[in-house]
Every structure is written in C-alpha cells, then in structure tokens.
Amino acid sequence: MTPYGGGGGGGYNLPKNPLNTYKVKKRDVVQSLRHDCVVSRYQPIVDHLSEKVIGYEALSRPWWRKDLNPEGFFRRAAESGMSYAADNVALPTCCRDVLVSGFSKKSLELWVNVLPSTLLTLALLETYEVCFEIPAFLRNN
C-alpha cells in the first residue's frame, strides 16, 4: 500500500472520499495528460518465504507543476470520464521507463495496473504488444 492509501496506475473505481482530502483539480488532470506528465516508480514485490524480490509493481506518479496525489488523480480522471486517457499515458510511460532503466533485461516480473478495457482497445493493441514484447526479447537475447 502506498502512503496515499491506494493504488497507482489503474483506472479502477475508487470509493467516494467525502472529506475531499485529495484535492486534485480536473484541469490539473487534463494538463498532466495533455503533456504526458506521468513518471513511473517501482515498488518491490517480495516473496516472504524466500525473502527475495520477485518483481515490481509499476506505479504511476502524475504531476502538473507539482506532484499530484496519484489516488486523487485517478479518482478525478474516473469522475471526469478520463480513465482511458490516463491509462494511455501511464502504460506507454511505464513501458518506456522499463526499457530505459534496463529492467527489461532482468528476469523479474512487472505488474502494471490498467483497466482491462484499455488493453482490449484494438486501435492500441499493436502498441501495447510491442511494449510487452520488446522487454521479453531483450531478456532472452
């Protein structure tokens, strides 16, 4: 669990927040998405029996002029009908960061949270296939 109490890159439905503690404005979501202002951070996934890191969860960290609370960002995106757009910035960013970091050459698993419907969109399927096939190719060669 993150310090914000929730997930990272998914476009999932979050519970209502009556206190409005996240205060992410719709215009900040729009600008962050328009300018691809999302970075990836990696949370280790540990097998507690072997006490070894077996993979990482890719967490999207949006910003627009300042860091935006990720839970508030994805909540506001969902409320504004922009979950799909958020996933379509977060997933390619994660894929690019994985390639640049050299993570793709390691034999570890990577978990990414996105809406299932995002992965099933035919217009983007080819892009996502490449994102996932390149790391596998690099790891095997």
Coordinates of C-alpha atoms in Angstrom, one line a residue:
M1 CA 0.0 0.0 0.0
T2 CA 1.3 3.5 -0.8
P3 CA 1.5 6.3 1.7
Y4 CA -1.7 7.7 0.0
G5 CA -3.6 4.6 0.9
G6 CA -4.3 3.2 -2.6
G7 CA -3.0 2.0 -5.9
G8 CA -1.1 3.6 -8.6
G9 CA -1.7 3.3 -12.3
G10 CA -5.2 1.8 -12.6
G11 CA -8.3 3.3 -13.8
Y12 CA -10.3 1.4 -11.2
N13 CA -13.4 2.8 -9.4
L14 CA -12.3 4.2 -6.1
P15 CA -14.5 4.7 -3.1
K16 CA -16.0 8.1 -2.6
N17 CA -13.9 10.4 -0.5
P18 CA -16.3 12.7 1.5
L19 CA -13.5 14.7 3.0
N20 CA -12.1 15.6 -0.4
T21 CA -8.6 15.3 1.0
Y22 CA -7.0 14.7 -2.4
K23 CA -7.9 18.0 -4.0
V24 CA -6.8 17.2 -7.5
K25 CA -8.4 19.5 -9.9
K26 CA -9.8 18.4 -13.2
R27 CA -7.7 21.0 -15.0
D28 CA -4.6 19.5 -13.5
V29 CA -5.6 16.0 -14.7
V30 CA -6.3 17.4 -18.2
Q31 CA -2.9 19.3 -18.4
S32 CA -1.0 16.3 -16.9
L33 CA -2.5 14.0 -19.6
R34 CA -2.1 16.5 -22.4
H35 CA 1.6 17.0 -21.7
D36 CA 2.4 13.3 -20.7
C37 CA 3.3 14.4 -17.2
V38 CA 3.4 11.0 -15.6
V39 CA 6.5 9.1 -14.3
S40 CA 6.9 5.6 -13.2
R41 CA 8.1 4.4 -9.8
Y42 CA 8.7 0.8 -8.9
Q43 CA 7.5 -0.9 -5.7
P44 CA 9.3 -4.2 -4.9
I45 CA 7.1 -7.4 -4.7
V46 CA 8.7 -9.7 -2.1
D47 CA 8.2 -13.5 -1.7
H48 CA 8.1 -13.6 2.0
L49 CA 9.0 -17.3 2.2
S50 CA 12.3 -16.8 0.2
E51 CA 12.7 -13.2 1.3
K52 CA 13.6 -12.3 -2.3
V53 CA 12.3 -9.7 -4.6
I54 CA 10.4 -11.5 -7.3
G55 CA 9.2 -8.5 -9.3
Y56 CA 8.0 -4.9 -9.1
E57 CA 4.7 -3.1 -9.4
A58 CA 4.9 -0.1 -11.7
L59 CA 3.2 2.9 -10.0
S60 CA 2.2 5.9 -12.0
R61 CA 3.1 9.3 -10.4
P62 CA 1.3 12.2 -12.2
W63 CA 2.4 15.8 -11.9
W64 CA 1.5 19.1 -13.3
R65 CA 3.6 22.0 -12.0
K66 CA 3.8 19.9 -8.8
D67 CA 3.4 16.2 -7.8
L68 CA -0.3 15.2 -7.8
N69 CA -1.7 12.7 -5.4
P70 CA -2.0 9.5 -7.5
E71 CA -5.2 8.3 -5.9
G72 CA -6.8 11.7 -6.2
F73 CA -5.5 12.0 -9.8
F74 CA -7.0 8.6 -10.9
R75 CA -10.2 9.4 -8.9
R76 CA -10.7 12.7 -10.7
A77 CA -9.8 11.1 -14.0
A78 CA -12.6 8.5 -13.4
E79 CA -15.1 11.1 -12.3
S80 CA -14.3 13.1 -15.4
G81 CA -14.5 10.2 -17.9
M82 CA -10.7 10.2 -18.5
S83 CA -9.7 6.8 -17.0
Y84 CA -8.9 5.5 -20.5
A85 CA -6.8 8.6 -21.3
A86 CA -5.0 8.2 -18.0
D87 CA -4.1 4.6 -18.8
N88 CA -3.0 5.6 -22.3
V89 CA -0.5 8.0 -20.8
A90 CA 0.6 5.8 -17.9
L91 CA 1.1 2.5 -19.7
P92 CA 3.4 3.7 -22.5
T93 CA 5.3 5.8 -20.0
C94 CA 5.9 2.6 -17.9
C95 CA 7.0 0.7 -21.0
R96 CA 9.4 3.4 -22.0
D97 CA 10.8 3.7 -18.5
V98 CA 11.3 -0.1 -18.2
L99 CA 13.3 -0.1 -21.4
V100 CA 15.4 2.9 -20.4
S101 CA 16.1 1.6 -16.9
G102 CA 17.4 -1.8 -18.1
F103 CA 14.7 -3.5 -16.0
S104 CA 13.7 -5.4 -19.1
K105 CA 17.0 -7.4 -19.1
K106 CA 16.3 -8.8 -15.6
S107 CA 14.3 -11.9 -15.1
L108 CA 11.8 -10.3 -12.7
E109 CA 8.1 -9.8 -13.3
L110 CA 6.4 -6.4 -13.7
W111 CA 2.9 -5.7 -12.5
V112 CA 1.0 -2.9 -14.1
N113 CA -2.5 -1.7 -13.1
V114 CA -4.7 -0.6 -16.0
L115 CA -8.3 -1.1 -17.0
P116 CA -8.9 -4.3 -18.8
S117 CA -10.8 -2.4 -21.5
T118 CA -7.6 -0.3 -22.1
L119 CA -5.7 -3.5 -23.1
L120 CA -8.6 -4.6 -25.3
T121 CA -8.8 -1.5 -27.4
L122 CA -7.9 -2.6 -31.0
A123 CA -6.6 0.8 -32.0
L124 CA -3.8 0.5 -29.4
L125 CA -3.3 -3.3 -29.2
E126 CA -0.3 -3.2 -31.6
T127 CA 1.4 -0.5 -29.5
Y128 CA 0.9 -2.5 -26.3
E129 CA 2.0 -5.7 -27.8
V130 CA 5.3 -4.0 -28.8
C131 CA 5.6 -2.6 -25.2
F132 CA 5.5 -6.1 -23.8
E133 CA 7.3 -8.0 -26.5
I134 CA 10.5 -5.8 -26.5
P135 CA 11.3 -6.5 -22.8
A136 CA 10.8 -10.2 -23.4
F137 CA 13.1 -10.1 -26.4
L138 CA 15.8 -8.2 -24.6
R139 CA 15.6 -10.6 -21.6
N140 CA 16.0 -13.6 -23.9
N141 CA 18.8 -12.2 -26.1

